[in-house]
């Protein structure tokens, strides 16, 4: 009988399997993985920034550009709804309502050659509503770090 201190092949395999399982468990916990909805919200944030950056004092030209922004927002919001958890349903619905209002205001403004002060105020009010709804949606998704 040899007094060999080397572990047997079976024990080596078991120890290796346990170490691999622990490594996989550690990788799954505490990683930097964010929910899929976070990527959707980041894209939506970019589109909302673009919409809010429209210069209403420049006349009807930039207002016509709002269509592209609103289409992007609509597409990205659908992605958010697909990936979102139930707790985001209320702020998503509020944002959709605000976006419907701003879309209506932009359509009214595009129909006229000149932007009246009433139309401009309607646009400003509806954009403020989008901003408020967007802030509420961001607050409902704290794991996404959207304010960075």
Short mmCIF file of C-alpha atoms in Angstrom, two decimals:
data_model
loop_
_atom_site.label_atom_id
_atom_site.label_comp_id
_atom_site.label_asym_id
_atom_site.label_seq_id
_atom_site.Cartn_x
_atom_site.Cartn_y
_atom_site.Cartn_z
CA UNK A 1 0.00 0.00 0.00
CA UNK A 2 1.38 3.33 -1.00
CA UNK A 3 0.75 6.33 1.10
CA UNK A 4 0.19 8.60 -1.87
CA UNK A 5 -1.30 12.00 -1.04
CA UNK A 6 -2.50 12.59 -4.58
CA UNK A 7 -6.27 12.72 -4.88
CA UNK A 8 -7.88 9.91 -6.80
CA UNK A 9 -9.27 10.57 -10.25
CA UNK A 10 -12.84 10.43 -9.00
CA UNK A 11 -12.28 13.06 -6.31
CA UNK A 12 -10.47 15.31 -8.75
CA UNK A 13 -13.43 15.18 -11.13
CA UNK A 14 -15.90 15.90 -8.31
CA UNK A 15 -13.83 18.83 -7.04
CA UNK A 16 -13.54 20.21 -10.57
CA UNK A 17 -17.31 19.92 -11.11
CA UNK A 18 -18.03 21.71 -7.82
CA UNK A 19 -15.62 24.52 -8.70
CA UNK A 20 -17.20 24.92 -12.14
CA UNK A 21 -20.69 25.05 -10.64
CA UNK A 22 -19.60 27.71 -8.13
CA UNK A 23 -17.95 29.75 -10.86
CA UNK A 24 -21.08 29.64 -13.00
CA UNK A 25 -23.27 30.60 -10.05
CA UNK A 26 -21.00 33.51 -9.21
CA UNK A 27 -21.02 34.70 -12.81
CA UNK A 28 -24.83 34.69 -12.82
CA UNK A 29 -25.02 36.69 -9.61
CA UNK A 30 -23.89 40.27 -9.45
CA UNK A 31 -23.04 40.56 -13.13
CA UNK A 32 -23.56 43.77 -15.07
CA UNK A 33 -26.37 42.25 -17.10
CA UNK A 34 -29.34 44.56 -17.34
CA UNK A 35 -32.85 43.54 -18.36
CA UNK A 36 -33.49 43.72 -22.11
CA UNK A 37 -35.92 46.57 -21.54
CA UNK A 38 -32.99 48.80 -20.50
CA UNK A 39 -31.54 48.80 -24.01
CA UNK A 40 -34.99 49.62 -25.39
CA UNK A 41 -35.38 52.47 -22.90
CA UNK A 42 -31.95 53.87 -23.78
CA UNK A 43 -32.93 54.00 -27.47
CA UNK A 44 -36.27 55.53 -26.55
CA UNK A 45 -34.45 58.14 -24.48
CA UNK A 46 -32.40 59.15 -27.50
CA UNK A 47 -35.52 59.48 -29.66
CA UNK A 48 -37.35 61.54 -27.03
CA UNK A 49 -34.34 63.84 -26.72
CA UNK A 50 -34.46 64.34 -30.49
CA UNK A 51 -38.18 65.14 -30.39
CA UNK A 52 -37.73 67.60 -27.55
CA UNK A 53 -34.87 69.25 -29.41
CA UNK A 54 -37.10 70.44 -32.24
CA UNK A 55 -36.86 74.21 -32.56
CA UNK A 56 -40.44 75.47 -32.66
CA UNK A 57 -39.29 78.99 -33.49
CA UNK A 58 -37.83 77.88 -36.84
CA UNK A 59 -41.23 77.61 -38.53
CA UNK A 60 -42.93 74.64 -40.14
CA UNK A 61 -39.81 72.90 -41.51
CA UNK A 62 -38.60 71.38 -38.25
CA UNK A 63 -42.17 70.55 -37.29
CA UNK A 64 -42.42 68.34 -40.35
CA UNK A 65 -39.28 66.55 -39.10
CA UNK A 66 -41.22 65.51 -36.02
CA UNK A 67 -42.84 62.72 -38.04
CA UNK A 68 -39.58 60.78 -38.20
CA UNK A 69 -39.00 61.27 -34.48
CA UNK A 70 -42.51 60.16 -33.61
CA UNK A 71 -42.20 57.07 -35.82
CA UNK A 72 -38.93 56.11 -34.10
CA UNK A 73 -40.48 56.68 -30.70
CA UNK A 74 -43.49 54.53 -31.60
CA UNK A 75 -41.26 51.69 -32.78
CA UNK A 76 -39.01 51.90 -29.73
CA UNK A 77 -41.98 52.10 -27.38
CA UNK A 78 -43.33 48.87 -28.87
CA UNK A 79 -39.96 47.25 -28.08
CA UNK A 80 -40.19 48.56 -24.52
CA UNK A 81 -43.70 47.14 -24.16
CA UNK A 82 -42.52 43.76 -25.45
CA UNK A 83 -39.62 43.53 -22.98
CA UNK A 84 -41.13 45.39 -20.02
CA UNK A 85 -42.35 43.92 -16.80
CA UNK A 86 -45.91 44.48 -15.59
CA UNK A 87 -44.82 47.25 -13.21
CA UNK A 88 -43.96 49.44 -16.20
CA UNK A 89 -47.39 49.16 -17.82
CA UNK A 90 -48.86 52.25 -16.15
CA UNK A 91 -46.01 54.67 -16.96
CA UNK A 92 -45.84 53.23 -20.50
CA UNK A 93 -49.57 53.92 -20.97
CA UNK A 94 -49.11 57.48 -19.67
CA UNK A 95 -46.25 58.05 -22.12
CA UNK A 96 -48.36 56.68 -24.97
CA UNK A 97 -51.13 59.12 -24.09
CA UNK A 98 -48.67 62.04 -24.01
CA UNK A 99 -47.20 60.98 -27.34
CA UNK A 100 -50.68 60.80 -28.89
CA UNK A 101 -51.27 64.37 -27.72
CA UNK A 102 -47.99 65.65 -29.13
CA UNK A 103 -48.64 63.84 -32.40
CA UNK A 104 -52.04 65.52 -32.69
CA UNK A 105 -50.48 68.92 -31.92
CA UNK A 106 -47.77 68.41 -34.56
CA UNK A 107 -50.37 67.33 -37.12
CA UNK A 108 -52.37 70.49 -36.43
CA UNK A 109 -49.25 72.64 -36.72
CA UNK A 110 -48.21 71.00 -40.00
CA UNK A 111 -51.60 71.69 -41.53
CA UNK A 112 -51.00 75.43 -41.25
CA UNK A 113 -48.27 77.32 -43.04
CA UNK A 114 -47.53 79.46 -40.02
CA UNK A 115 -47.29 78.33 -36.44
CA UNK A 116 -49.74 80.39 -34.41
CA UNK A 117 -49.04 81.25 -30.81
CA UNK A 118 -51.90 78.96 -29.77
CA UNK A 119 -50.42 76.06 -31.75
CA UNK A 120 -46.97 76.77 -30.36
CA UNK A 121 -48.35 76.75 -26.82
CA UNK A 122 -50.19 73.50 -27.51
CA UNK A 123 -46.95 71.94 -28.75
CA UNK A 124 -45.02 73.19 -25.74
CA UNK A 125 -47.65 71.85 -23.36
CA UNK A 126 -47.76 68.45 -25.05
CA UNK A 127 -43.94 68.22 -25.10
CA UNK A 128 -43.91 69.04 -21.39
CA UNK A 129 -46.39 66.21 -20.86
CA UNK A 130 -44.10 63.83 -22.77
CA UNK A 131 -41.21 64.92 -20.58
CA UNK A 132 -43.19 64.33 -17.39
CA UNK A 133 -44.37 60.90 -18.57
CA UNK A 134 -40.86 59.97 -19.66
CA UNK A 135 -39.44 60.91 -16.25
CA UNK A 136 -42.08 58.72 -14.56
CA UNK A 137 -41.17 55.78 -16.81
CA UNK A 138 -37.47 56.21 -16.06
CA UNK A 139 -38.22 56.32 -12.34
CA UNK A 140 -40.17 53.06 -12.65
CA UNK A 141 -37.11 51.34 -14.17
CA UNK A 142 -34.31 52.13 -11.67
CA UNK A 143 -32.20 49.12 -12.71
CA UNK A 144 -31.60 50.71 -16.08
CA UNK A 145 -29.54 53.73 -14.91
CA UNK A 146 -31.07 56.00 -17.56
CA UNK A 147 -29.87 59.22 -15.93
CA UNK A 148 -26.19 58.47 -16.52
#
